[in-house]
């Protein structure tokens, strides 16, 4: 099975997250230093910076693969293993999406902890997040109708999926 990474133009978006933290730090450090609190931005921004770097690394590693079992999808903070019977193909305005109706979701430790907290604090947001995780944006991976992702999907998917 070949895991297909996002095209480079989509993978480059990942650098936005750390860049936002750098911009905030560049703006806030002079203000805090002027107020005699030079170390405060470090303590405030360090957790966000660590999370931004983790998101950047995982976003660049987002991948999709197809085999006889079904679809294997790795995204930021979670992975999906979905049998072909648990996939529905939708072309939302020309943007192909694979909707997961049944499958196995595996959280990475950092997102699993955050999702567990979210389910307790804001269950309606957790339901929204769960719904979002059940959609695989195939259009992120597809460059053209004849690229390797679509060719692999057509070669592997059983009749009736597409």
XYZ file of C-alpha atoms in Angstrom, residues 69-148:
80
model
C -9.196 -3.622 3.564
C -10.215 -0.043 2.829
C -8.930 3.469 3.379
C -6.137 4.481 5.738
C -6.003 8.189 6.516
C -3.544 10.023 8.765
C -4.257 13.632 9.685
C -3.371 16.128 12.392
C -3.793 14.320 15.708
C -5.656 11.236 14.523
C -5.733 8.397 12.034
C -8.639 6.520 10.461
C -8.815 2.912 9.324
C -12.048 2.475 7.397
C -13.297 -0.639 5.604
C -14.704 -0.119 2.110
C -18.191 -0.819 3.474
C -17.805 2.179 5.795
C -17.010 4.728 3.063
C -19.378 6.865 1.009
C -18.042 8.951 -1.885
C -19.495 12.453 -2.338
C -18.591 15.103 -4.891
C -19.489 18.313 -3.076
C -19.523 20.884 -5.853
C -16.719 19.116 -7.699
C -14.652 18.574 -4.541
C -14.506 14.835 -3.819
C -14.958 13.850 -0.180
C -14.937 10.414 1.420
C -17.472 10.255 4.250
C -16.830 7.709 6.971
C -19.920 5.870 8.187
C -18.058 3.206 10.148
C -14.424 2.755 10.941
C -11.769 2.968 13.580
C -10.370 6.307 14.749
C -7.046 6.399 16.573
C -6.149 9.584 18.420
C -2.547 10.628 18.900
C -1.966 11.203 22.646
C -2.021 15.006 22.556
C -5.287 15.246 20.599
C -6.867 12.363 22.503
C -6.386 14.244 25.781
C -7.721 17.478 24.290
C -10.738 15.685 22.777
C -11.559 14.003 26.104
C -11.525 17.393 27.833
C -13.642 18.896 25.055
C -16.259 16.136 25.420
C -16.670 17.051 29.088
C -16.508 20.840 28.792
C -18.317 21.384 25.468
C -20.049 18.221 24.218
C -21.686 20.028 21.283
C -18.242 21.094 20.022
C -16.954 17.533 20.476
C -19.815 16.282 18.290
C -18.933 18.889 15.658
C -15.260 17.830 15.801
C -16.241 14.170 15.491
C -18.336 14.953 12.410
C -15.451 16.898 10.871
C -13.091 13.977 11.492
C -15.533 11.673 9.662
C -14.955 13.534 6.376
C -11.792 12.826 4.409
C -11.162 15.739 2.030
C -9.961 13.781 -0.978
C -9.707 17.024 -2.967
C -6.717 18.052 -0.816
C -4.769 15.130 -2.290
C -6.046 15.254 -5.864
C -4.093 17.426 -8.281
C -5.908 16.231 -11.412
C -8.446 13.591 -12.347
C -5.607 11.345 -13.568
C -3.121 11.691 -10.721
C -1.733 8.823 -8.648
